[in-house]
Amino acid sequence: MTDDSHQRFAAAVLPHLGAAYNLARWLVRDAHDAQDVVQDAMLRALRHFDGFRGGDPRPWLLAIVRNAAFAWLGARRPGEIQLAEHELDAALAEAMDGAPSDPEALAIGRADRRQIDAAIAALPIVFRETIVLRELEELPYRDIARITDVPIGTVMSRLSRARSLLARTLRPEVAGNPT
Amino acid sequence: MNDDDLWIDAALDDELDAAASLAFQRRLENEPALKGAWDERRALRGALRARATYHPVPTGLAARLSEVLGVSTAVAATPDGGGARMDPGAGADADVDVDVDADVDADVDRSADAGVDFTWRANGDKIDVGSAAHDGGGMSQGDRRQRRRPGAGARSRFAAGGAWRPWMHGAIGAVAASLATLLVVDPAALRPGVAGGSAGLRAVSAAESAEAAEAVSAHTRALLVDHPIEVASSDQHTVRPWLSARLNFVPPVVDLAPQGYALLGARRDVLSGETSAALVYRHGAHVISVFVRPAPAGRPAGSDTPLVIRGFNVIQRTQGGMAFCLVSDLNPRELAALADLLAPPGGR
C-alpha cells in the first residue's frame, strides 16, 4: 500500500473509530475484547481499502467491524450468534402482550442509564446490532441493511421486535404483566 | 408484528415519505390505541437516545492502532469531545495521540507518538485529514444529529442514495407518485382485517396462507418506506446476476414489458424465514412484488386460488421447482395473467 493510500485511509476511515468501537463494544459486550475486534477490523479495512469506492465510509467500516465481531464471537462464543430467527419469534410473542398505557410510556421515558444499557445488552445479537445502529449511530434503514447484510424488510421487522422487547423490559411491573 | 408497528416504526425512523407521513398523522388523531403505542415508542426512543451509553474509545486504542496500521490515528475519535452521551472519561482520551501531518507524511515520527497532542487539524497543510473528514460527514454525534433532522426528509435523503433510486427518475417516477397516492387515499388497506377480510380465503394449506400473509407484509413494508427495489433495471441480464450473487439459487428473471408488465428491478426479502428473490413489476399504476424461491419439499403444485389479504391480491404457484408468490393491489385477473406468463400452468 502506498503512502498516498495510507493517507486516504487515515482521512476516510479513522474518523469513524468511535463508531467502530461503540459497535464492537455492544456486540461483544466486553471492553478488552472489543479492542481486539476493532484492531482486527481496522486491519481488514486497510487491506481492503482499495475496494472502497467512495461514498460514506462509515457504513462500509461498520460492516467490516460487524463481520469481525461475528467472526470473533463465532470462534469463542458461538452460542451467541447461533440463534435462529424463529426461536427469537417465540421469545417475542411474549413481548407483544397488551397495549401500553400512558403511565407505562412515562415510566419507560424515565428509565435510567443502567436499566437501559442492561436492556440493550440483554437483546439477542441480531436485535442488538440493529438497535445500536439505528438509535446510537442513527443510520437509515438502507445503511443498516447493508451493514448487517439482510433485506431492508428484515431490518424493519428486527427493529420492531427489538423495540417491543426493550419496551417490555423497561415497562414497570403491573398486574398481569410480569417483567 | 403487525402493520401498525410497521407504520409506527417507519414514522419514528423518518422513513415514511411525505404522503404516508400525512396519512399516519391522520390515523394518530383518530385512533387512541395507535396513539398509545406511538407514545410508548417515542418515549422509548427518547430514553435510548438520551441515556444509552455510547462507549467512548478507550485510552490507548488509537495509539495501538497507529502502531499496527502504520498510519496516524490523530483524527480517530470525535474531535469535539463527544457531546452529552460520552462519559466524562472520554475527554481524557483526547490527550493521547499522534500528530497528523508528521506521522502520515513520514513514518519517522511514529517513534514519538507517545504523548503527542490530539489537536483537531482541520487545516493541516500537507494532508487535509480534518477537512476531508468533515466533508465526509458523520464525524460527531452533533454533526450526525444535525444531518438527521427532519429537514433532510426520507425522500430527499434517499434520493441522494444513487443506485437505490434510479427508478425514481423518468417515466417510472409516476409509479412512485401513484404509490404515494395509494397510501393517502387508502391507508386502511394496510390495516389488518379491514379492506380485504377473509372473503377470498378458501381451501389453502395453513403454510401457504401464512406465507401469503407474510408476502403481503413484505410487499407493504417495501412500499411503505418507499424502497421496493435494491437493483433497478429492466434488463434481466443485470437483475439476474445481481440476485444470483446474493442468493443460493438462481431465480428466473424476465422482462415482460411487451405484454404490459414492465420489470422495474428486484430486491431480496424474507419469506418463511428464508431469503427470497422479489422481482418488482409495474402494470399501469400498480406495483407487483413477485417472490420467487426454491419450492419447499412436499409443496403441492399450488392451489392457485387467489387470496385477498388486507386488500392485496395474492397468487401462489409452484412451477419448475420454484415457488412463486405474486402480491399486488392489481385486480386478480390481470395478476393471474402475469402469473401465467411467469409460471405457465401445466408448463414444464
Short mmCIF file of C-alpha atoms in Angstrom, two decimals:
data_model
loop_
_atom_site.label_atom_id
_atom_site.label_comp_id
_atom_site.label_asym_id
_atom_site.label_seq_id
_atom_site.Cartn_x
_atom_site.Cartn_y
_atom_site.Cartn_z
CA MET A 1 0.00 0.00 0.00
CA THR A 2 1.37 3.38 -0.96
CA ASP A 3 1.81 6.34 1.32
CA ASP A 4 -0.94 8.02 -0.61
CA SER A 5 -3.48 5.32 0.06
CA HIS A 6 -2.41 5.30 3.71
CA GLN A 7 -3.27 8.95 3.82
CA ARG A 8 -6.61 8.38 2.17
CA PHE A 9 -7.34 5.57 4.58
CA ALA A 10 -6.50 7.77 7.53
CA ALA A 11 -8.70 10.54 6.22
CA ALA A 12 -11.69 8.43 5.29
CA VAL A 13 -11.81 5.67 7.85
CA LEU A 14 -10.17 6.72 11.08
CA PRO A 15 -12.65 9.48 11.90
CA HIS A 16 -15.12 6.64 12.43
CA LEU A 17 -13.07 4.82 15.04
CA GLY A 18 -15.54 5.98 17.69
CA ALA A 19 -18.46 4.39 15.85
CA ALA A 20 -16.40 1.26 15.17
CA TYR A 21 -15.51 0.84 18.83
CA ASN A 22 -19.02 1.52 20.08
CA LEU A 23 -20.50 -1.11 17.75
CA ALA A 24 -17.83 -3.68 18.62
CA ARG A 25 -18.30 -2.96 22.32
CA TRP A 26 -22.06 -3.51 22.12
CA LEU A 27 -21.68 -6.68 20.06
CA VAL A 28 -19.05 -8.47 22.15
CA ARG A 29 -20.07 -6.77 25.42
CA ASP A 30 -16.54 -6.53 26.78
CA ALA A 31 -14.15 -3.57 26.60
CA HIS A 32 -10.99 -5.61 26.16
CA ASP A 33 -12.46 -7.95 23.54
CA ALA A 34 -13.94 -5.01 21.68
CA GLN A 35 -10.46 -3.51 21.25
CA ASP A 36 -9.24 -6.75 19.70
CA VAL A 37 -12.22 -6.78 17.36
CA VAL A 38 -11.63 -3.18 16.34
CA GLN A 39 -7.97 -3.82 15.67
CA ASP A 40 -8.84 -6.83 13.56
CA ALA A 41 -11.47 -4.85 11.69
CA MET A 42 -9.13 -1.93 11.06
CA LEU A 43 -6.51 -4.26 9.60
CA ARG A 44 -9.13 -5.77 7.33
CA ALA A 45 -10.33 -2.32 6.38
CA LEU A 46 -6.81 -1.20 5.50
CA ARG A 47 -6.27 -4.36 3.48
CA HIS A 48 -9.47 -3.91 1.54
CA PHE A 49 -9.40 -0.17 1.28
CA ASP A 50 -8.69 -0.35 -2.44
CA GLY A 51 -12.10 -1.91 -2.80
CA PHE A 52 -13.80 1.04 -1.15
CA ARG A 53 -15.43 3.03 -3.91
CA GLY A 54 -16.12 6.27 -2.18
CA GLY A 55 -19.37 7.38 -0.60
CA ASP A 56 -19.91 7.37 3.12
CA PRO A 57 -17.10 5.36 4.72
CA ARG A 58 -18.97 4.85 8.00
CA PRO A 59 -21.36 2.09 6.85
CA TRP A 60 -18.51 0.48 4.93
CA LEU A 61 -16.33 0.39 8.04
CA LEU A 62 -19.17 -0.70 10.32
CA ALA A 63 -19.93 -3.65 8.04
CA ILE A 64 -16.30 -4.75 8.46
CA VAL A 65 -16.48 -4.26 12.22
CA ARG A 66 -19.72 -6.21 12.38
CA ASN A 67 -18.23 -9.10 10.40
CA ALA A 68 -15.10 -9.07 12.55
CA ALA A 69 -17.24 -9.17 15.70
CA PHE A 70 -19.29 -12.09 14.41
CA ALA A 71 -16.14 -13.97 13.38
CA TRP A 72 -14.65 -13.29 16.79
CA LEU A 73 -17.79 -14.49 18.58
CA GLY A 74 -18.12 -17.45 16.25
CA ALA A 75 -14.66 -18.65 17.29
CA ARG A 76 -15.11 -18.05 21.01
CA ARG A 77 -18.77 -17.83 21.98
CA PRO A 78 -20.63 -19.44 19.09
CA GLY A 79 -23.80 -19.77 21.15
CA GLU A 80 -24.35 -16.05 20.97
CA ILE A 81 -24.66 -15.90 17.21
CA GLN A 82 -26.44 -19.14 16.51
CA LEU A 83 -29.92 -18.04 17.43
CA ALA A 84 -32.36 -18.80 14.67
CA GLU A 85 -34.87 -16.09 13.98
CA HIS A 86 -37.85 -18.36 14.53
CA GLU A 87 -36.58 -19.10 18.04
CA LEU A 88 -36.46 -15.38 18.61
CA ASP A 89 -40.04 -15.11 17.47
CA ALA A 90 -41.15 -17.37 20.28
CA ALA A 91 -39.45 -15.16 22.85
CA LEU A 92 -41.01 -12.19 21.24
CA ALA A 93 -44.56 -13.46 21.27
CA GLU A 94 -44.48 -12.80 24.99
CA ALA A 95 -43.33 -9.26 24.45
CA MET A 96 -46.40 -8.42 22.44
CA ASP A 97 -48.90 -8.69 25.24
CA GLY A 98 -51.29 -5.87 25.83
CA ALA A 99 -51.35 -2.34 24.58
CA PRO A 100 -49.26 0.08 26.57
CA SER A 101 -50.96 2.69 28.70
CA ASP A 102 -49.90 6.26 29.26
CA PRO A 103 -48.24 5.65 32.64
CA GLU A 104 -46.19 2.89 31.06
CA ALA A 105 -44.94 5.20 28.37
CA LEU A 106 -43.99 7.70 31.05
CA ALA A 107 -42.15 5.06 33.06
CA ILE A 108 -40.20 3.94 30.01
CA GLY A 109 -39.24 7.54 29.40
CA ARG A 110 -37.84 7.72 32.92
CA ALA A 111 -35.70 4.57 32.77
CA ASP A 112 -32.17 5.31 33.90
CA ARG A 113 -28.90 4.62 32.10
CA ARG A 114 -28.19 1.40 33.94
CA GLN A 115 -31.62 -0.05 33.13
CA ILE A 116 -31.39 0.98 29.51
CA ASP A 117 -27.89 -0.39 28.99
CA ALA A 118 -28.88 -3.65 30.65
CA ALA A 119 -31.97 -3.96 28.47
CA ILE A 120 -29.97 -3.42 25.27
CA ALA A 121 -27.21 -5.79 26.39
CA ALA A 122 -29.80 -8.50 27.03
CA LEU A 123 -31.17 -8.39 23.48
CA PRO A 124 -30.30 -11.27 21.15
CA ILE A 125 -27.42 -10.12 18.97
CA VAL A 126 -29.31 -9.55 15.72
CA PHE A 127 -31.76 -7.26 17.51
CA ARG A 128 -28.97 -5.60 19.49
CA GLU A 129 -26.92 -4.69 16.43
CA THR A 130 -29.97 -3.30 14.68
CA ILE A 131 -30.99 -1.12 17.62
CA VAL A 132 -27.41 0.15 18.15
CA LEU A 133 -27.04 1.07 14.50
CA ARG A 134 -30.41 2.80 14.49
CA GLU A 135 -30.53 4.57 17.86
CA LEU A 136 -26.87 5.21 18.63
CA GLU A 137 -25.46 5.60 15.12
CA GLU A 138 -28.75 6.97 13.77
CA LEU A 139 -28.28 5.24 10.45
CA PRO A 140 -31.11 4.94 7.90
CA TYR A 141 -32.61 1.53 7.13
CA ARG A 142 -30.69 1.38 3.87
CA ASP A 143 -27.30 1.55 5.61
CA ILE A 144 -28.33 -0.85 8.36
CA ALA A 145 -29.40 -3.35 5.70
CA ARG A 146 -26.01 -3.11 4.04
CA ILE A 147 -24.07 -3.41 7.27
CA THR A 148 -25.99 -6.38 8.60
CA ASP A 149 -26.36 -7.93 5.14
CA VAL A 150 -30.08 -8.53 5.29
CA PRO A 151 -33.00 -7.17 3.25
CA ILE A 152 -34.49 -3.87 4.38
CA GLY A 153 -37.71 -5.66 5.28
CA THR A 154 -35.75 -7.71 7.79
CA VAL A 155 -34.19 -4.57 9.25
CA MET A 156 -37.70 -3.23 9.77
CA SER A 157 -39.02 -6.34 11.44
CA ARG A 158 -35.92 -6.67 13.64
CA LEU A 159 -36.17 -3.06 14.75
CA SER A 160 -39.81 -3.51 15.56
CA ARG A 161 -39.10 -6.64 17.57
CA ALA A 162 -36.11 -5.13 19.33
CA ARG A 163 -38.22 -2.18 20.42
CA SER A 164 -41.03 -4.39 21.65
CA LEU A 165 -38.56 -6.39 23.73
CA LEU A 166 -36.96 -3.25 25.15
CA ALA A 167 -40.33 -1.74 25.98
CA ARG A 168 -41.34 -4.90 27.76
CA THR A 169 -38.13 -4.96 29.78
CA LEU A 170 -38.39 -1.31 30.73
CA ARG A 171 -42.10 -1.28 31.38
CA PRO A 172 -42.92 -1.17 35.07
CA GLU A 173 -44.37 -4.24 36.65
CA VAL A 174 -48.13 -4.16 36.52
CA ALA A 175 -50.72 -6.73 37.35
CA GLY A 176 -50.86 -9.46 34.74
CA ASN A 177 -47.69 -8.24 33.09
CA PRO A 178 -44.71 -9.78 34.86
CA THR A 179 -41.42 -8.39 33.67
CA MET B 1 -45.51 -7.78 14.38
CA ASN B 2 -48.46 -6.18 12.74
CA ASP B 3 -48.74 -3.46 10.16
CA ASP B 4 -49.44 -0.80 12.76
CA ASP B 5 -45.99 -1.45 14.20
CA LEU B 6 -44.55 -1.01 10.73
CA TRP B 7 -46.23 2.35 10.43
CA ILE B 8 -45.15 3.47 13.87
CA ASP B 9 -41.54 2.41 13.48
CA ALA B 10 -41.18 3.74 9.97
CA ALA B 11 -42.68 7.07 11.06
CA LEU B 12 -40.44 7.17 14.13
CA ASP B 13 -37.40 6.50 11.96
CA ASP B 14 -38.30 9.22 9.48
CA GLU B 15 -38.54 6.66 6.71
CA LEU B 16 -42.07 7.43 5.55
CA ASP B 17 -42.47 9.60 2.52
CA ALA B 18 -44.45 12.80 2.85
CA ALA B 19 -47.77 11.34 1.76
CA ALA B 20 -47.57 8.31 4.01
CA SER B 21 -46.48 10.52 6.85
CA LEU B 22 -49.58 12.64 6.40
CA ALA B 23 -51.81 9.59 6.33
CA PHE B 24 -50.18 8.36 9.51
CA GLN B 25 -50.75 11.69 11.28
CA ARG B 26 -54.43 11.45 10.42
CA ARG B 27 -54.66 7.97 11.84
CA LEU B 28 -52.96 9.09 15.05
CA GLU B 29 -55.60 11.73 15.56
CA ASN B 30 -58.42 9.24 15.19
CA GLU B 31 -57.13 6.08 16.82
CA PRO B 32 -56.35 6.28 20.53
CA ALA B 33 -54.86 2.78 20.66
CA LEU B 34 -52.46 3.64 17.89
CA LYS B 35 -51.64 6.88 19.67
CA GLY B 36 -50.85 4.96 22.87
CA ALA B 37 -48.48 2.64 21.05
CA TRP B 38 -46.90 5.60 19.29
CA ASP B 39 -46.34 7.43 22.58
CA GLU B 40 -44.66 4.42 24.09
CA ARG B 41 -42.36 4.02 21.10
CA ARG B 42 -41.46 7.69 21.25
CA ALA B 43 -40.74 7.51 24.97
CA LEU B 44 -38.50 4.51 24.33
CA ARG B 45 -36.70 6.30 21.52
CA GLY B 46 -36.17 9.36 23.71
CA ALA B 47 -34.81 7.31 26.60
CA LEU B 48 -32.46 5.32 24.35
CA ARG B 49 -31.05 8.36 22.63
CA ALA B 50 -30.69 10.37 25.81
CA ARG B 51 -29.26 7.73 28.08
CA ALA B 52 -27.96 4.60 26.33
CA THR B 53 -24.20 4.50 26.65
CA TYR B 54 -22.20 5.44 23.60
CA HIS B 55 -18.97 3.70 24.52
CA PRO B 56 -16.00 6.04 24.15
CA VAL B 57 -12.81 4.81 22.54
CA PRO B 58 -10.58 3.58 25.37
CA THR B 59 -7.40 5.39 26.11
CA GLY B 60 -4.55 3.85 24.22
CA LEU B 61 -6.54 2.13 21.48
CA ALA B 62 -5.87 4.88 18.98
CA ALA B 63 -2.14 4.77 19.69
CA ARG B 64 -2.12 0.99 19.45
CA LEU B 65 -3.89 1.15 16.10
CA SER B 66 -1.48 3.70 14.72
CA GLU B 67 1.32 1.29 15.57
CA VAL B 68 -0.40 -1.69 13.99
CA LEU B 69 -1.72 0.05 10.91
CA GLY B 70 1.24 2.27 10.21
CA VAL B 71 -0.97 5.31 9.89
CA SER B 72 -1.71 8.19 12.13
CA THR B 73 -4.83 7.93 14.19
CA ALA B 74 -4.90 11.52 15.27
CA VAL B 75 -8.28 12.00 13.73
CA ALA B 76 -9.66 8.84 15.12
CA ALA B 77 -12.05 9.99 17.77
CA THR B 78 -14.78 12.51 17.83
CA PRO B 79 -12.96 15.79 17.83
CA ASP B 80 -15.48 17.80 19.71
CA GLY B 81 -15.35 15.74 22.82
CA GLY B 82 -18.32 13.63 22.05
CA GLY B 83 -21.24 15.58 23.41
CA ALA B 84 -23.64 14.65 26.13
CA ARG B 85 -23.61 10.95 25.63
CA MET B 86 -19.89 10.44 26.10
CA ASP B 87 -18.72 9.63 29.58
CA PRO B 88 -16.59 12.27 31.22
CA GLY B 89 -13.64 9.95 30.83
CA ALA B 90 -13.87 10.29 27.09
CA GLY B 91 -12.25 13.65 27.20
CA ALA B 92 -9.15 12.11 28.70
CA ASP B 93 -8.63 10.09 25.55
CA ALA B 94 -8.00 13.26 23.74
CA ASP B 95 -4.68 13.64 25.49
CA VAL B 96 -3.10 10.69 23.84
CA ASP B 97 -2.30 10.52 20.22
CA VAL B 98 -0.13 11.30 17.34
CA ASP B 99 0.40 14.21 15.09
CA VAL B 100 -1.44 14.00 11.83
CA ASP B 101 0.88 15.74 9.46
CA ALA B 102 4.15 14.44 10.74
CA ASP B 103 3.01 10.90 11.03
CA VAL B 104 1.23 10.30 7.81
CA ASP B 105 3.78 12.28 5.96
CA ALA B 106 6.78 10.38 7.14
CA ASP B 107 6.96 7.31 9.28
CA VAL B 108 9.94 8.60 11.18
CA ASP B 109 7.73 10.48 13.56
CA ARG B 110 5.91 7.45 14.77
CA SER B 111 8.55 6.71 17.31
CA ALA B 112 7.49 9.89 19.00
CA ASP B 113 3.83 9.05 19.16
CA ALA B 114 3.64 8.74 22.90
CA GLY B 115 2.09 11.77 24.40
CA VAL B 116 1.59 13.98 21.41
CA ASP B 117 -1.43 16.12 21.13
CA PHE B 118 -4.82 15.26 19.80
CA THR B 119 -5.48 18.52 18.13
CA TRP B 120 -8.15 18.52 15.53
CA ARG B 121 -6.22 19.59 12.48
CA ALA B 122 -8.83 20.87 10.17
CA ASN B 123 -6.30 22.88 8.28
CA GLY B 124 -3.31 20.64 8.06
CA ASP B 125 -1.28 21.90 5.18
CA LYS B 126 0.12 18.64 3.95
CA ILE B 127 -2.94 16.48 4.09
CA ASP B 128 -6.45 17.57 4.64
CA VAL B 129 -7.32 14.90 7.09
CA GLY B 130 -9.50 17.17 9.11
CA SER B 131 -11.37 18.91 6.41
CA ALA B 132 -11.77 15.77 4.37
CA ALA B 133 -13.32 14.09 7.31
CA HIS B 134 -15.66 16.98 7.84
CA ASP B 135 -16.74 16.89 4.25
CA GLY B 136 -17.30 13.19 4.56
CA GLY B 137 -19.76 13.84 7.32
CA GLY B 138 -20.60 11.68 10.26
CA MET B 139 -17.75 12.97 12.36
CA SER B 140 -19.50 13.51 15.60
CA GLN B 141 -22.72 12.98 17.41
CA GLY B 142 -23.52 16.62 16.86
CA ASP B 143 -22.93 16.54 13.15
CA ARG B 144 -24.93 13.41 12.79
CA ARG B 145 -27.78 14.73 14.78
CA GLN B 146 -28.00 17.77 12.59
CA ARG B 147 -27.93 15.79 9.42
CA ARG B 148 -30.74 13.58 10.58
CA ARG B 149 -33.22 16.23 11.49
CA PRO B 150 -36.46 16.39 9.59
CA GLY B 151 -35.10 18.93 7.16
CA ALA B 152 -33.45 16.01 5.49
CA GLY B 153 -36.60 14.05 4.88
CA ALA B 154 -36.55 10.42 3.97
CA ARG B 155 -37.27 11.12 0.36
CA SER B 156 -34.51 13.61 -0.27
CA ARG B 157 -32.05 11.64 1.77
CA PHE B 158 -32.75 8.53 -0.18
CA ALA B 159 -32.79 10.33 -3.45
CA ALA B 160 -29.17 11.13 -2.75
CA GLY B 161 -28.52 7.45 -2.39
CA GLY B 162 -27.82 6.98 -6.07
CA ALA B 163 -28.23 3.40 -7.11
CA TRP B 164 -31.19 2.86 -4.85
CA ARG B 165 -33.31 5.34 -6.62
CA PRO B 166 -32.69 5.44 -10.29
CA TRP B 167 -36.16 4.06 -10.76
CA MET B 168 -37.48 7.26 -9.33
CA HIS B 169 -36.43 9.14 -12.40
CA GLY B 170 -38.10 9.48 -15.73
CA ALA B 171 -41.30 7.76 -16.59
CA ILE B 172 -41.08 5.40 -13.65
CA GLY B 173 -41.33 8.29 -11.25
CA ALA B 174 -45.02 8.20 -11.96
CA VAL B 175 -45.23 4.89 -10.18
CA ALA B 176 -43.74 6.40 -7.07
CA ALA B 177 -46.32 9.12 -7.22
CA SER B 178 -49.10 6.59 -7.54
CA LEU B 179 -47.76 4.70 -4.54
CA ALA B 180 -47.91 7.86 -2.52
CA THR B 181 -51.47 8.38 -3.67
CA LEU B 182 -52.37 4.87 -2.71
CA LEU B 183 -51.07 5.49 0.78
CA VAL B 184 -53.00 8.69 1.17
CA VAL B 185 -56.23 7.53 -0.31
CA ASP B 186 -56.39 4.19 1.35
CA PRO B 187 -54.31 3.78 4.45
CA ALA B 188 -56.99 1.44 5.68
CA ALA B 189 -55.91 -1.07 3.09
CA LEU B 190 -52.74 -1.51 5.09
CA ARG B 191 -54.55 -2.26 8.30
CA PRO B 192 -55.17 -5.89 9.11
CA GLY B 193 -58.63 -7.21 8.50
CA VAL B 194 -60.16 -4.03 7.21
CA ALA B 195 -60.12 -3.91 3.47
CA GLY B 196 -59.91 -7.47 2.31
CA GLY B 197 -61.18 -9.52 5.14
CA SER B 198 -61.20 -13.24 4.66
CA ALA B 199 -63.62 -13.33 1.75
CA GLY B 200 -61.01 -14.79 -0.56
CA LEU B 201 -59.73 -17.38 1.86
CA ARG B 202 -60.64 -20.81 0.71
CA ALA B 203 -59.11 -24.23 0.95
CA VAL B 204 -55.44 -23.49 1.03
CA SER B 205 -52.90 -25.03 3.32
CA ALA B 206 -52.02 -23.24 6.53
CA ALA B 207 -48.43 -22.90 5.38
CA GLU B 208 -49.48 -21.28 2.15
CA SER B 209 -51.82 -18.79 3.72
CA ALA B 210 -49.25 -17.93 6.38
CA GLU B 211 -46.75 -17.35 3.64
CA ALA B 212 -49.23 -15.27 1.68
CA ALA B 213 -49.76 -13.06 4.73
CA GLU B 214 -46.00 -12.69 5.11
CA ALA B 215 -45.70 -11.83 1.45
CA VAL B 216 -48.31 -9.10 1.85
CA SER B 217 -46.41 -7.71 4.84
CA ALA B 218 -43.17 -7.76 2.87
CA HIS B 219 -44.82 -6.04 -0.08
CA THR B 220 -46.36 -3.46 2.26
CA ARG B 221 -43.08 -2.80 4.02
CA ALA B 222 -41.32 -2.25 0.72
CA LEU B 223 -43.94 0.24 -0.48
CA LEU B 224 -44.37 1.89 2.88
CA VAL B 225 -40.82 3.08 3.22
CA ASP B 226 -40.59 3.56 -0.48
CA HIS B 227 -37.72 1.30 -1.36
CA PRO B 228 -39.20 -1.65 -3.16
CA ILE B 229 -36.09 -2.07 -5.29
CA GLU B 230 -32.45 -2.78 -4.49
CA VAL B 231 -31.31 -3.29 -8.06
CA ALA B 232 -33.20 -1.12 -10.50
CA SER B 233 -33.11 -2.32 -14.05
CA SER B 234 -35.43 -3.54 -16.74
CA ASP B 235 -32.57 -5.62 -18.07
CA GLN B 236 -32.88 -9.21 -16.97
CA HIS B 237 -29.16 -9.64 -17.67
CA THR B 238 -28.47 -7.09 -14.93
CA VAL B 239 -31.06 -8.23 -12.42
CA ARG B 240 -30.39 -11.95 -12.65
CA PRO B 241 -26.65 -11.82 -11.86
CA TRP B 242 -27.33 -9.33 -9.05
CA LEU B 243 -29.74 -11.78 -7.45
CA SER B 244 -27.70 -14.90 -8.07
CA ALA B 245 -24.70 -13.27 -6.40
CA ARG B 246 -26.78 -12.74 -3.27
CA LEU B 247 -28.93 -15.85 -3.15
CA ASN B 248 -28.08 -19.52 -3.14
CA PHE B 249 -30.37 -20.15 -6.09
CA VAL B 250 -30.93 -18.53 -9.45
CA PRO B 251 -34.44 -17.24 -9.96
CA PRO B 252 -35.90 -16.89 -13.43
CA VAL B 253 -35.91 -13.22 -14.41
CA VAL B 254 -37.72 -11.95 -17.47
CA ASP B 255 -38.88 -8.54 -18.57
CA LEU B 256 -42.47 -8.64 -19.77
CA ALA B 257 -42.84 -5.06 -20.93
CA PRO B 258 -44.22 -6.10 -24.34
CA GLN B 259 -47.01 -7.93 -22.50
CA GLY B 260 -47.67 -4.90 -20.31
CA TYR B 261 -45.68 -5.93 -17.25
CA ALA B 262 -42.50 -3.90 -17.10
CA LEU B 263 -39.68 -5.20 -14.94
CA LEU B 264 -38.57 -2.42 -12.59
CA GLY B 265 -35.93 -4.37 -10.72
CA ALA B 266 -35.59 -6.63 -7.73
CA ARG B 267 -34.77 -6.81 -4.08
CA ARG B 268 -34.11 -9.52 -1.52
CA ASP B 269 -36.79 -10.25 1.01
CA VAL B 270 -37.54 -12.88 3.59
CA LEU B 271 -40.48 -15.31 3.47
CA SER B 272 -40.97 -18.14 5.94
CA GLY B 273 -37.56 -17.39 7.40
CA GLU B 274 -35.76 -17.85 4.09
CA THR B 275 -34.31 -15.29 1.77
CA SER B 276 -36.35 -14.94 -1.35
CA ALA B 277 -35.92 -13.01 -4.56
CA ALA B 278 -38.57 -10.34 -5.00
CA LEU B 279 -38.98 -9.21 -8.59
CA VAL B 280 -40.81 -5.94 -8.97
CA TYR B 281 -43.08 -5.32 -11.95
CA ARG B 282 -45.29 -2.44 -12.91
CA HIS B 283 -48.63 -2.73 -14.65
CA GLY B 284 -50.27 0.61 -15.22
CA ALA B 285 -50.12 2.40 -11.90
CA HIS B 286 -49.82 -0.84 -9.93
CA VAL B 287 -46.68 -2.28 -8.46
CA ILE B 288 -46.38 -6.05 -8.21
CA SER B 289 -43.97 -7.96 -5.99
CA VAL B 290 -43.19 -11.44 -7.28
CA PHE B 291 -41.49 -13.53 -4.61
CA VAL B 292 -39.51 -16.44 -6.01
CA ARG B 293 -37.63 -19.11 -4.12
CA PRO B 294 -36.98 -22.83 -4.43
CA ALA B 295 -40.19 -24.71 -3.70
CA PRO B 296 -40.19 -26.24 -0.22
CA ALA B 297 -40.14 -30.04 -0.26
CA GLY B 298 -43.58 -31.56 -0.38
CA ARG B 299 -45.22 -28.36 -1.53
CA PRO B 300 -48.17 -29.21 -3.77
CA ALA B 301 -48.18 -27.78 -7.25
CA GLY B 302 -50.11 -24.83 -5.87
CA SER B 303 -53.75 -24.33 -5.24
CA ASP B 304 -53.70 -21.30 -7.50
CA THR B 305 -56.61 -19.93 -5.52
CA PRO B 306 -56.24 -16.17 -5.44
CA LEU B 307 -56.27 -14.87 -1.88
CA VAL B 308 -57.27 -11.43 -0.69
CA ILE B 309 -55.27 -10.33 2.31
CA ARG B 310 -55.65 -6.86 3.74
CA GLY B 311 -56.74 -5.50 0.41
CA PHE B 312 -53.98 -7.09 -1.62
CA ASN B 313 -54.42 -9.91 -4.08
CA VAL B 314 -52.08 -12.85 -3.70
CA ILE B 315 -51.44 -15.68 -6.14
CA GLN B 316 -49.19 -18.59 -5.21
CA ARG B 317 -47.94 -21.10 -7.70
CA THR B 318 -45.24 -23.76 -7.86
CA GLN B 319 -43.59 -24.34 -11.18
CA GLY B 320 -40.30 -25.88 -12.30
CA GLY B 321 -39.08 -26.32 -8.73
CA MET B 322 -39.70 -22.68 -7.87
CA ALA B 323 -42.41 -21.30 -5.60
CA PHE B 324 -43.90 -18.06 -6.92
CA CYS B 325 -45.95 -15.68 -4.83
CA LEU B 326 -47.41 -12.60 -6.51
CA VAL B 327 -48.69 -9.70 -4.42
CA SER B 328 -50.32 -6.52 -5.65
CA ASP B 329 -53.32 -4.27 -5.47
CA LEU B 330 -53.75 -5.10 -9.13
CA ASN B 331 -57.02 -6.90 -9.91
CA PRO B 332 -56.92 -10.71 -9.69
CA ARG B 333 -57.47 -11.25 -13.40
CA GLU B 334 -54.50 -9.19 -14.53
CA LEU B 335 -52.38 -10.53 -11.68
CA ALA B 336 -53.19 -14.07 -12.83
CA ALA B 337 -52.18 -13.09 -16.35
CA LEU B 338 -48.72 -12.20 -15.03
CA ALA B 339 -48.59 -15.48 -13.12
CA ASP B 340 -49.40 -17.30 -16.35
CA LEU B 341 -46.55 -15.54 -18.11
CA LEU B 342 -44.03 -16.29 -15.36
CA ALA B 343 -45.15 -19.79 -14.49
CA PRO B 344 -47.49 -21.18 -17.14
CA PRO B 345 -49.98 -23.61 -15.63
CA GLY B 346 -49.15 -27.12 -16.74
CA GLY B 347 -45.91 -25.91 -18.28
CA ARG B 348 -42.61 -27.72 -17.86
#
